[in-house]
mmCIF file of C-alpha atoms and ligand atoms in Angstrom:
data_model
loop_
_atom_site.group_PDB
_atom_site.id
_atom_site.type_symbol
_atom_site.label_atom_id
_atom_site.label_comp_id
_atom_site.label_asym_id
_atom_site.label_seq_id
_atom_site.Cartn_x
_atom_site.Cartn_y
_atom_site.Cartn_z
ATOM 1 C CA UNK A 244 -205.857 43.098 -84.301
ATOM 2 C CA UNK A 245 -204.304 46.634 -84.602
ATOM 3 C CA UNK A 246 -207.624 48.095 -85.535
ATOM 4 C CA UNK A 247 -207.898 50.731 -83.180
ATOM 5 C CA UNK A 248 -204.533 51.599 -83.188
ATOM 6 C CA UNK A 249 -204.328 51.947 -86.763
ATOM 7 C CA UNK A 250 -207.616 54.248 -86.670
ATOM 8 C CA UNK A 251 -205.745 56.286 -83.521
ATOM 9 C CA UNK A 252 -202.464 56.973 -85.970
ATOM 10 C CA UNK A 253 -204.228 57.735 -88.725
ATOM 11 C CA UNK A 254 -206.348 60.393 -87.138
ATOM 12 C CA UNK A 255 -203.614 61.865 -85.489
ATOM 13 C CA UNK A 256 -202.219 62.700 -88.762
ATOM 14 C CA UNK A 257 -205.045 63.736 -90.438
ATOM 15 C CA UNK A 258 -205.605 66.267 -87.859
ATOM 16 C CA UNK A 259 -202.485 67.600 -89.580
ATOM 17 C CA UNK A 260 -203.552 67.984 -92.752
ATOM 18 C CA UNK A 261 -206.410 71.018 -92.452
ATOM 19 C CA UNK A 262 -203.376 73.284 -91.388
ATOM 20 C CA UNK A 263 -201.525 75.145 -93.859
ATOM 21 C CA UNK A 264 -198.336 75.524 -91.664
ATOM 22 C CA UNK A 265 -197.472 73.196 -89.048
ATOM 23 C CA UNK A 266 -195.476 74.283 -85.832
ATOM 24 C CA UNK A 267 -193.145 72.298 -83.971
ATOM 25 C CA UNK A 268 -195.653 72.176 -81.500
ATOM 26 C CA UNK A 269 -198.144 70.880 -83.451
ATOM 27 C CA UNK A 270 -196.049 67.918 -84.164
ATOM 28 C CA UNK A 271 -195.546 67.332 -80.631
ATOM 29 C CA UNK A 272 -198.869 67.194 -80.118
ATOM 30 C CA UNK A 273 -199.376 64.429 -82.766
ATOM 31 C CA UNK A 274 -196.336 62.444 -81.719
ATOM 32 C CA UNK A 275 -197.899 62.639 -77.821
ATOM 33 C CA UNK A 276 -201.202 61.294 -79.452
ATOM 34 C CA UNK A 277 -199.187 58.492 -80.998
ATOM 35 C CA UNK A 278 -197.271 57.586 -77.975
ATOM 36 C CA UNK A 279 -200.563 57.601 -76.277
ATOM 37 C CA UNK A 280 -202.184 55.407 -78.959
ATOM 38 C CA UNK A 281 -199.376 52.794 -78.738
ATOM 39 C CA UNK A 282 -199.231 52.623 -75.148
ATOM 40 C CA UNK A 283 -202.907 52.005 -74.922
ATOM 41 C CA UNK A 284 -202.179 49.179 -77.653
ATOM 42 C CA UNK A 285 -200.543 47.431 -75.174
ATOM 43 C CA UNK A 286 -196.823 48.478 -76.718
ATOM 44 C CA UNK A 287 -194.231 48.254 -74.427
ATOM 45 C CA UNK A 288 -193.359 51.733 -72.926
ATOM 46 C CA UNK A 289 -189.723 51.818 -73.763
ATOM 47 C CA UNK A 290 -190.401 50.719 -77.099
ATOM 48 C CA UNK A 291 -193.268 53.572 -77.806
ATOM 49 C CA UNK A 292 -191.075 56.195 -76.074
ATOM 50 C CA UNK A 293 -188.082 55.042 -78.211
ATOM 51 C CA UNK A 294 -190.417 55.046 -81.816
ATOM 52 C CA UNK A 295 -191.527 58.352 -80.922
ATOM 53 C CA UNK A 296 -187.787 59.988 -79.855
ATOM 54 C CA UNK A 297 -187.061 58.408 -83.693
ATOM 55 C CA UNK A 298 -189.995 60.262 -85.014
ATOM 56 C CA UNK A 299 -189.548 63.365 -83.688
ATOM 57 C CA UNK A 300 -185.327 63.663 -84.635
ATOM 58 C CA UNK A 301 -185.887 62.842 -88.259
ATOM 59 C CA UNK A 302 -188.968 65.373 -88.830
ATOM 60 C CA UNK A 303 -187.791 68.147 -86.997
ATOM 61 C CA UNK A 304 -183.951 67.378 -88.724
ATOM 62 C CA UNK A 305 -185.673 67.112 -92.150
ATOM 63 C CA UNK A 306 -187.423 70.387 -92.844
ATOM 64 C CA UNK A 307 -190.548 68.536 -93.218
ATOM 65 C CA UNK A 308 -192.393 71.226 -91.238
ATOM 66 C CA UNK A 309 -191.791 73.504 -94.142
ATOM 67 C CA UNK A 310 -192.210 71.462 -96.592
ATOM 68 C CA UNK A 311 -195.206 71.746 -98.709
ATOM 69 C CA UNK A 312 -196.801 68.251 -97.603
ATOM 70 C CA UNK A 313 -195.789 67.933 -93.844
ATOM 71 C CA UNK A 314 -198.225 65.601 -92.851
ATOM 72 C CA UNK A 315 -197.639 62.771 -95.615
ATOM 73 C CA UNK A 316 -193.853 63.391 -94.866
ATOM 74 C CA UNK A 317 -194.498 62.583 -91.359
ATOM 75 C CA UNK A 318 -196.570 59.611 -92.066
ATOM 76 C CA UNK A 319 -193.715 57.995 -94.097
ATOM 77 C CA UNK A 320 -191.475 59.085 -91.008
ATOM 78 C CA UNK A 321 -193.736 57.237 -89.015
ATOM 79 C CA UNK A 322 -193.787 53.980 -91.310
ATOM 80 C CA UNK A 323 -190.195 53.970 -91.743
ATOM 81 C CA UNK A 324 -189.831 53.461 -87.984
ATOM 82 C CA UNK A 325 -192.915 51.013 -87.845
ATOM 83 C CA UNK A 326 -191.210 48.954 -90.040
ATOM 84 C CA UNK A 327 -187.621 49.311 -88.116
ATOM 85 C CA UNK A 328 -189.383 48.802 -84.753
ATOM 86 C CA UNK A 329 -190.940 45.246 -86.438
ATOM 87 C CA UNK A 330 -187.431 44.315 -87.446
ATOM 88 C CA UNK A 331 -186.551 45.670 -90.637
ATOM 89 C CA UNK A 332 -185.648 43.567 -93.591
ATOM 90 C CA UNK A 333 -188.226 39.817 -93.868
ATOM 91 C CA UNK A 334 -185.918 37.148 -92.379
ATOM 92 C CA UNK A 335 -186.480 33.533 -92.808
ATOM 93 C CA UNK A 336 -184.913 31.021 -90.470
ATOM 94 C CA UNK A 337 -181.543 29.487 -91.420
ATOM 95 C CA UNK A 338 -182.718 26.566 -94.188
ATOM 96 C CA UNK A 339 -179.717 24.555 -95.260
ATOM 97 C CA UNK A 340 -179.729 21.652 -98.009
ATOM 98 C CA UNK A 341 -179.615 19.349 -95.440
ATOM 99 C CA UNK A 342 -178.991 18.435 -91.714
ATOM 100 C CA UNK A 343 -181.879 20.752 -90.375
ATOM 101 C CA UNK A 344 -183.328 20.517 -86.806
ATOM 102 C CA UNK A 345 -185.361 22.933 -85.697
ATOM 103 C CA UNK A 346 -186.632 23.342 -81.922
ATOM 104 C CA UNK A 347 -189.930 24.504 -81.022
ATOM 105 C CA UNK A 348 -190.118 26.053 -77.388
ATOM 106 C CA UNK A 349 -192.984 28.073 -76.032
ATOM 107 C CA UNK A 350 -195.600 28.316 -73.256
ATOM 108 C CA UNK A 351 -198.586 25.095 -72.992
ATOM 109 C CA UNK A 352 -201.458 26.799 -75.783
ATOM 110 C CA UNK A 353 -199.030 29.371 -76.952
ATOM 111 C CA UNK A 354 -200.034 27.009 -80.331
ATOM 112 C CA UNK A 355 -196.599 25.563 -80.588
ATOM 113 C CA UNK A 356 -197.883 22.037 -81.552
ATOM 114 C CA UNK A 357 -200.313 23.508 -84.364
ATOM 115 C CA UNK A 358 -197.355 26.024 -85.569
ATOM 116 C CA UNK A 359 -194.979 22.675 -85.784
ATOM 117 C CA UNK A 360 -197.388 20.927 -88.152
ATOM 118 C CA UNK A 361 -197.812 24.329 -90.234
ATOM 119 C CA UNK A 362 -194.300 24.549 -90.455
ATOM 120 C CA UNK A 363 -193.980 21.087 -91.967
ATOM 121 C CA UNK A 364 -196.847 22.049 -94.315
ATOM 122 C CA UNK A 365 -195.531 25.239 -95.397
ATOM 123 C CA UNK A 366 -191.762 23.733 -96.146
ATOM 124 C CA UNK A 367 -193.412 20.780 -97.496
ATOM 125 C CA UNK A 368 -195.153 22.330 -99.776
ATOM 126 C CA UNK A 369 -192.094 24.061 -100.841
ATOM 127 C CA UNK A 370 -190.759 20.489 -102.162
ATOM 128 C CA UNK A 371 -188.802 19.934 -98.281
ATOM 129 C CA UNK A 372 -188.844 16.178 -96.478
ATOM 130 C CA UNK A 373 -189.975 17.141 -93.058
ATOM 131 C CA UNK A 374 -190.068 15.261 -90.258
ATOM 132 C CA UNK A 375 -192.031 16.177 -86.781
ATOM 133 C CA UNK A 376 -190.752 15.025 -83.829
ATOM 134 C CA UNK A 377 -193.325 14.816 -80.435
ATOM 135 C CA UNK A 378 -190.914 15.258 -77.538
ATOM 136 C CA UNK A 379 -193.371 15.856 -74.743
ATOM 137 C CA UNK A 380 -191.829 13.133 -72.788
ATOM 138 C CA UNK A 381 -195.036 13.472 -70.397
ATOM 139 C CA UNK A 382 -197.423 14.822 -71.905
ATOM 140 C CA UNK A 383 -199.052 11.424 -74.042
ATOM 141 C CA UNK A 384 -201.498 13.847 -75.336
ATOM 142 C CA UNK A 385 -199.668 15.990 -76.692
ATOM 143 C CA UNK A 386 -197.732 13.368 -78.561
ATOM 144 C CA UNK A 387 -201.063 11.883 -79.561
ATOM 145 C CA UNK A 388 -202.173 15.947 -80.768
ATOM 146 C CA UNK A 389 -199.042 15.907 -83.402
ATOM 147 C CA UNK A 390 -199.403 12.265 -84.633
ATOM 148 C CA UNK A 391 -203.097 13.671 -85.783
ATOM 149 C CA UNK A 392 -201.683 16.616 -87.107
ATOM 150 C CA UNK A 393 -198.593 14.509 -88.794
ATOM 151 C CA UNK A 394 -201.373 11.984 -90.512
ATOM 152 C CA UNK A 395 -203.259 14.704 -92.090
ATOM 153 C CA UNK A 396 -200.621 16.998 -93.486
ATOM 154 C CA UNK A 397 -198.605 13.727 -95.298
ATOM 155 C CA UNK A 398 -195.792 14.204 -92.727
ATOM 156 C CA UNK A 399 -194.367 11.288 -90.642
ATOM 157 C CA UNK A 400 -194.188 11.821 -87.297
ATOM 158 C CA UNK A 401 -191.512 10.224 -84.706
ATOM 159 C CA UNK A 402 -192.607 10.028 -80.829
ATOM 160 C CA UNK A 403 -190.827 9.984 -77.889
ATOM 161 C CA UNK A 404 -191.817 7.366 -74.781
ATOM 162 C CA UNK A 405 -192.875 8.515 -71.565
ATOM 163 C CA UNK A 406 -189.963 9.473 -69.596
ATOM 164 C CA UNK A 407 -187.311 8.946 -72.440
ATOM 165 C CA UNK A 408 -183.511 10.295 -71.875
ATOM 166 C CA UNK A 409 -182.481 13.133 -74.978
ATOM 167 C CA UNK A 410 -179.441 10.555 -75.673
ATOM 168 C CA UNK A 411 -181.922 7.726 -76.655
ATOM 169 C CA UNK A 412 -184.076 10.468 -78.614
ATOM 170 C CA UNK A 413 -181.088 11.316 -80.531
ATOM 171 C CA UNK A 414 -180.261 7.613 -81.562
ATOM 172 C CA UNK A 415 -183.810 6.832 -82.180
ATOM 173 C CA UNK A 416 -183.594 9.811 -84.321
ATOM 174 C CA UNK A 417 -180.456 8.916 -86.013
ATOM 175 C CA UNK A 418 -182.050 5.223 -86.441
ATOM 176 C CA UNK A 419 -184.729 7.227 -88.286
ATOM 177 C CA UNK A 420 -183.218 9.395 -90.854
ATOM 178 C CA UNK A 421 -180.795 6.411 -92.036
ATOM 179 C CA UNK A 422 -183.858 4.177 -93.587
ATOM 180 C CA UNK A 423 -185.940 7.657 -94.376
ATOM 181 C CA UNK A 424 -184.828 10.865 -95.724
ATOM 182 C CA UNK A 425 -185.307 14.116 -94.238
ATOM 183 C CA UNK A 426 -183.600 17.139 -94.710
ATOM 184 C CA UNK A 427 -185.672 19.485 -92.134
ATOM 185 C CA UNK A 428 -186.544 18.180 -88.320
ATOM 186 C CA UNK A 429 -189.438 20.154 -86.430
ATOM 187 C CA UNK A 430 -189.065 18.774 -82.667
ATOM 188 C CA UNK A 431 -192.229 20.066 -80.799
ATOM 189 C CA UNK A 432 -191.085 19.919 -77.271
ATOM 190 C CA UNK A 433 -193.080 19.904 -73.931
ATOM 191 C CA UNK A 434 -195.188 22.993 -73.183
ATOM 192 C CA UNK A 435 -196.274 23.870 -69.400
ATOM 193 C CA UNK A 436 -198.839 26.393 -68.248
ATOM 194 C CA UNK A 437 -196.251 28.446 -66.933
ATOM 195 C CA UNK A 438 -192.366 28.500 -67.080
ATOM 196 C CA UNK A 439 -191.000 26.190 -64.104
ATOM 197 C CA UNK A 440 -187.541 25.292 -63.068
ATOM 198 C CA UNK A 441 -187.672 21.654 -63.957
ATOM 199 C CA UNK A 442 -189.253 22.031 -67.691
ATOM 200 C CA UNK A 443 -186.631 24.500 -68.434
ATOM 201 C CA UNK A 444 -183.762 21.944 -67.321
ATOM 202 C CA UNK A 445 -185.284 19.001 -69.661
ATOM 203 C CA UNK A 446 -185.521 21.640 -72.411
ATOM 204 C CA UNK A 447 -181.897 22.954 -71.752
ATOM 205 C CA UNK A 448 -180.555 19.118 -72.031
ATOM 206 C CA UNK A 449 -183.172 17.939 -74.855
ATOM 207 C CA UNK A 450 -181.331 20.700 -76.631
ATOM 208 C CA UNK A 451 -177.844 20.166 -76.019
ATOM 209 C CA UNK A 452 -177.964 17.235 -77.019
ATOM 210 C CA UNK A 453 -179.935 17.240 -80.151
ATOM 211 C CA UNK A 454 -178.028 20.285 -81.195
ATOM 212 C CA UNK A 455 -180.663 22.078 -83.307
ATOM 213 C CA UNK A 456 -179.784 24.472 -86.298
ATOM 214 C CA UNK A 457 -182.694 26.912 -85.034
ATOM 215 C CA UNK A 458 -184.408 27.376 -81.370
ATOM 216 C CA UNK A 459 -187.956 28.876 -82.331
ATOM 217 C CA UNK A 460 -190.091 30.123 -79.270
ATOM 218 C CA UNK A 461 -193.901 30.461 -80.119
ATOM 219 C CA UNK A 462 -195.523 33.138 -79.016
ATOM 220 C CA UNK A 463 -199.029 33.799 -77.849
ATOM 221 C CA UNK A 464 -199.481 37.336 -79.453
ATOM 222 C CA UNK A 465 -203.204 37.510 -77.249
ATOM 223 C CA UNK A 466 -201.397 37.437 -73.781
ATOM 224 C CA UNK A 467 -199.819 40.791 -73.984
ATOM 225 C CA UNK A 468 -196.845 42.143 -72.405
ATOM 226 C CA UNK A 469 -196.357 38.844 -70.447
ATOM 227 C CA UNK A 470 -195.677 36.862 -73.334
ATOM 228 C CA UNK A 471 -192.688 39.226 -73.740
ATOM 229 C CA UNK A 472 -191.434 38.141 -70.066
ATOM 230 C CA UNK A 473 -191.890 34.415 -71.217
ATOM 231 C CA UNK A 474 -189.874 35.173 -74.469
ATOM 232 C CA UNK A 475 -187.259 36.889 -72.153
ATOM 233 C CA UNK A 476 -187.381 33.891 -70.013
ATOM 234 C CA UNK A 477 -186.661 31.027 -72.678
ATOM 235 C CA UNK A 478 -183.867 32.905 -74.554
ATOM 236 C CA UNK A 479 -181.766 33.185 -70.680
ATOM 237 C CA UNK A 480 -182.246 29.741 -70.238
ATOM 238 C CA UNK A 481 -182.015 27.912 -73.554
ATOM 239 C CA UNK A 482 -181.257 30.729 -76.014
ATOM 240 C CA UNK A 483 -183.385 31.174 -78.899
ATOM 241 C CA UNK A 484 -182.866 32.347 -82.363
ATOM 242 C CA UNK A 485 -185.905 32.999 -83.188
ATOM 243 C CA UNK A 486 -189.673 34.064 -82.860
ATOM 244 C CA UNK A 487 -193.077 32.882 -84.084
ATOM 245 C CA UNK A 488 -196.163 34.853 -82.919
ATOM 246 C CA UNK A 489 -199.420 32.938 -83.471
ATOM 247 C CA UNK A 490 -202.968 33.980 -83.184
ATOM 248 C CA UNK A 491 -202.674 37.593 -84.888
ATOM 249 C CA UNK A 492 -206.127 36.695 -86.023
ATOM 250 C CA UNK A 493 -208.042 37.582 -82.704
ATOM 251 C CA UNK A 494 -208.713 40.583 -81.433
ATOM 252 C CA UNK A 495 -206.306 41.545 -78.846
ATOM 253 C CA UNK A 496 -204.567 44.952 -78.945
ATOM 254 C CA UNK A 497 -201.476 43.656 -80.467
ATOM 255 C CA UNK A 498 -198.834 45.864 -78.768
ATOM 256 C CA UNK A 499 -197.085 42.686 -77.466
ATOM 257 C CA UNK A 500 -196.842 41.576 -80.992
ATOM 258 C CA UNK A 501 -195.567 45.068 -82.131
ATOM 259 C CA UNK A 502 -192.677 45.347 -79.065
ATOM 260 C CA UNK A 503 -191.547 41.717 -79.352
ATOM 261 C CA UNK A 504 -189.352 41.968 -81.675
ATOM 262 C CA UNK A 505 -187.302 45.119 -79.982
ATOM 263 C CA UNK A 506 -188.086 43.514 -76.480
ATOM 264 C CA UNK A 507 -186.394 40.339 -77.143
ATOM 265 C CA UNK A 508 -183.825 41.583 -80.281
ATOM 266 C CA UNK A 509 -185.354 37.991 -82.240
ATOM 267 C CA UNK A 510 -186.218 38.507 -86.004
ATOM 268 C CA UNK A 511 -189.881 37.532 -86.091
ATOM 269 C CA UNK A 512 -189.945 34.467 -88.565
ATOM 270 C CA UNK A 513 -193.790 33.681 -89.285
ATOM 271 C CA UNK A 514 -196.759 35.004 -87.750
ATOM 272 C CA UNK A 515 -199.868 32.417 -87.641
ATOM 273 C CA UNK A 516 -203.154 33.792 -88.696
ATOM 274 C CA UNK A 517 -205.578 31.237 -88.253
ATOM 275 C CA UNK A 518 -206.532 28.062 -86.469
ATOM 276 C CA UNK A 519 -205.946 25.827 -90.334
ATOM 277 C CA UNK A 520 -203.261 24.399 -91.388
ATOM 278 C CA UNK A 521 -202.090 26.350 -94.119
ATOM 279 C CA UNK A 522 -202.364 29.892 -91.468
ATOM 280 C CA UNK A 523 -198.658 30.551 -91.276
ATOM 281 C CA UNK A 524 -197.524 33.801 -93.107
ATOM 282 C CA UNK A 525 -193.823 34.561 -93.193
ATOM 283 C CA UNK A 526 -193.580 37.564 -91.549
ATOM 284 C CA UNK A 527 -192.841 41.346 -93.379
ATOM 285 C CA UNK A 528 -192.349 43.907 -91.362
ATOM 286 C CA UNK A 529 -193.637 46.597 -94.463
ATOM 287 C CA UNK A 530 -196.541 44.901 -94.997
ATOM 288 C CA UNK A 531 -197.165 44.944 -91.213
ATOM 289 C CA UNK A 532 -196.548 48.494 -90.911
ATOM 290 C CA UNK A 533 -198.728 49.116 -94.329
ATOM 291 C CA UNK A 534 -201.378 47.414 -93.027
ATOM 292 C CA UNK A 535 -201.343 49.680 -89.429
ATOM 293 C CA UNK A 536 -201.068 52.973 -91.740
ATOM 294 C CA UNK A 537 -203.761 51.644 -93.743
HETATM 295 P P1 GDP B 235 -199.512 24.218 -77.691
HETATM 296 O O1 GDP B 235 -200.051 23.802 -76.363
HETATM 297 O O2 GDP B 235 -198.568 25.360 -77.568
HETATM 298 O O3 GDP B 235 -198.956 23.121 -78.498
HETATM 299 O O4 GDP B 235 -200.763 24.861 -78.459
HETATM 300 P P2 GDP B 235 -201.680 24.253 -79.605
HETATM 301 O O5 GDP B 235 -200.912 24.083 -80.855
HETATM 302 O O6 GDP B 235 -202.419 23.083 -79.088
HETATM 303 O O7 GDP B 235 -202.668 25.494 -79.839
HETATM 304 C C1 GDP B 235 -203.529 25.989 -78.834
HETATM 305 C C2 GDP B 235 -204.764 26.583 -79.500
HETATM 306 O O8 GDP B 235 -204.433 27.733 -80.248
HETATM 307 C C3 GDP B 235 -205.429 25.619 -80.476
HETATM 308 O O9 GDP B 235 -206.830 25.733 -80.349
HETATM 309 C C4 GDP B 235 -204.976 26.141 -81.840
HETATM 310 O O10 GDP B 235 -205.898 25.847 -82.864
HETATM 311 C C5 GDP B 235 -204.909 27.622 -81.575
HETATM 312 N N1 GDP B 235 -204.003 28.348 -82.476
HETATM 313 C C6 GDP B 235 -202.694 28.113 -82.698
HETATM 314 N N2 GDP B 235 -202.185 29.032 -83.566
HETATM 315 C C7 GDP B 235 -203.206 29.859 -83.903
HETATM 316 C C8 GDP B 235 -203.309 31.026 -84.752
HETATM 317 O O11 GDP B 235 -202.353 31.505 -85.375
HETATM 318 N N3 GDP B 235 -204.545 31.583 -84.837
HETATM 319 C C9 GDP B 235 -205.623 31.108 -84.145
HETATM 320 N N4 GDP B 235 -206.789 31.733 -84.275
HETATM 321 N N5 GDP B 235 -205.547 30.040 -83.331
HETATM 322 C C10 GDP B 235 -204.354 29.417 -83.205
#
C-alpha cells in the first residue's frame, strides 16, 4: 500500500530540485501534481484539497521559495501536514487499571473478529487479563471463529447463546469476572455484510447496556472511500471513539486509510498488518508519513 503514491510525491519534488530558483508557479505546479497523486490514491477530495490549501499557505508564508533549499523545505511542509492529516500525536485507547470494556463494531470481514483476538494478544502480552467476549447472538460461527482464536492465544473466551437479551449478557458477564479476574473486556459483536436497520438497533442496546469504556469500529482499509461512509454510519448510530484499520498489508491504494482519520475526526488506534496474530501495530502518524516520503 501507498507505493505509488509515495513514488508520485516524491517525484513531484524532485522535479524541484534541478532548478536553481523556484517560482510561485512552479510550486503550484507541484502542489497540483500532489493533489492529483492523492486523489488518484483514492484520498478523499476534501481532504486532498484541504492538505494542499495547508501546503501552499505555509510555503508561500515562509520564504521557502528563496531560501537556499526550497525543495527539502517543501518536503518537510508536506510531511508536517501528512502527519497532521493522519492525526497528529500516537494515541492509544483509554486503558485504565481496571473496569475496561471495550466494543468492537465494524462491517462482516472488515477483520473485526481477528483484530479482537490481536488485541487480547497484544495487551496480554503487555502483562493485561483479557477477556473476549463473542456477542454474535446469531451468528454460531462466528462465536465458534473467536473460541478458536481465544484457545490459541491463552485467552478465555465467554459466548453469548443464540438469541440472548444484552441484560442477561451483562449478568453472565458480571457472573464471570467475580470467580475470574479481568481487568480489560474485548466484546466482538455481530458483523453483517452491509449496515441494516435492525443490526444497528441490537448494537445500539448491546451497548447501552454493557456500557463500554471504548467503542472501536474496524475498518477495512481495501474497500476505499466506502469504508469511510460505513465509519460515518456507526459513529451516528452508536458513537464510536475510536478507529482500527486492518489489512494495510494488501495492495489497495490506501487513500481511504489516509482520509479516515479527517473524514470521521477518530484518532486511529492500531492498524493491522497481517493475517497472524501478533499483526497489530499501534498506529504513528510520523512513521506513516515517513514511510510515504520515503
Ligand atoms: P470479521 O468478519 O470482521 O470478524 O472479519 P475476520 O476477523 O473474520 O477477518 C476477515 C478476513 O480478513 C480474515 O481472512 C482475516 O485473516 C483477514 N484479516 C483481518 N485483518 C487483517 C490484516 O490486518 N491483514 C490481512 N492481510 N488480513 C487481515
Amino acid at each position: 500500500m501507498f507505493e505509488s503514491l509515495s513514488q508520485r510525491i516524491r517525484a513531484a519534488v524532485d522535479k524541484l530540485r534541478g532548478r536553481g530558483r523556484i517560482t510561485e508557479a512552479d510550486l503550484k505546479a507541484t502542489l497540483r501534481e500532489i493533489r492529483m497523486s492523492l486523489l488518484e490514491a483514492d484520498v478523499n477530495f476534501e481532504v486532498a484539497k484541504n492538505f494542499v490549501n495547508k501546503v501552499q499557505e505555509k510555503t508561500l508564508g515562509q520564504a521557502v521559495l528563496e531560501s537556499l533549499t526550497p525543495a527539502e523545505q517543501i518536503l518537510s511542509v508536506v510531511y508536517e501536514e501528512l502527519v497532521e492529516m493522519l492525526g497528529g500525536e500516537a494515541r492509544q485507547p483509554l486503558l485504565k487499571n481496571e473496569g475496561n470494556l471495550w466494543f468492537m463494531v465494524g462491517l462482516q470481514g472488515s477483520g473485526k473478529t481477528t483484530t479482537s483476538g490481536k488485541l487480547a494478544h497484544f495487551y496480554k502480552s503487555k502483562g493485561r487479563r483479557p477477556l473476549l467476549v463473542a456477542a454474535d447472538t446469531q451468528r454460531p460461527a462466528a462465536r465458534e471463529q473467536l473460541r478458536i482464536l481465544g484457545e490459541k492465544i491463552g485467552v478465555p473466551v465467554l459466548e453469548v447463546a443464540d438469541g440472548e437479551r444484552p441484560e442477561t449478557t451483562r449478568a453472565r458477564l458480571q457472573q464471570h469476572l467475580t470467580f475470574d479476574y479481568r481487568d480489560l473486556v474485548i466484546v466482538d459483536t455481530a458483523g453483517r455484510l452491509q449496515i441494516d436497520q435492525a443490526l444497528m438497533d441490537e448494537l445500539a442496546r448491546l451497548k447501552q447496556v454493557l456500557g463500554p469504556s471504548e467503542t472501536l469500529l474496524v475498518v477495512d482499509s481495501m474497500t476505499g472511500q466506502e469504508a469511510l461512509n460505513v465509519s460515518k454510519a456507526f459513529d451516528e448510530r452508536i458513537g464510536v471513539t475510536g478507529l482500527i484499520l486492518t489489512k494495510l498489508d494488501g495492495d489497495a491504494r490506501g487513500g481511504a486509510a489516509l482520509s479516515a482519520r479527517y473524514v470521521t475526526g477518530k484518532p486511529i488506534y492500531f492498524a493491522g498488518v497481517s493475517e497472524k496474530i501478533e499483526g497489530l501495530e499501534p498506529f504513528y502518524p510520523d512513521r506513516l508519513a515517513q514511510r510515504i516520503l520515503g
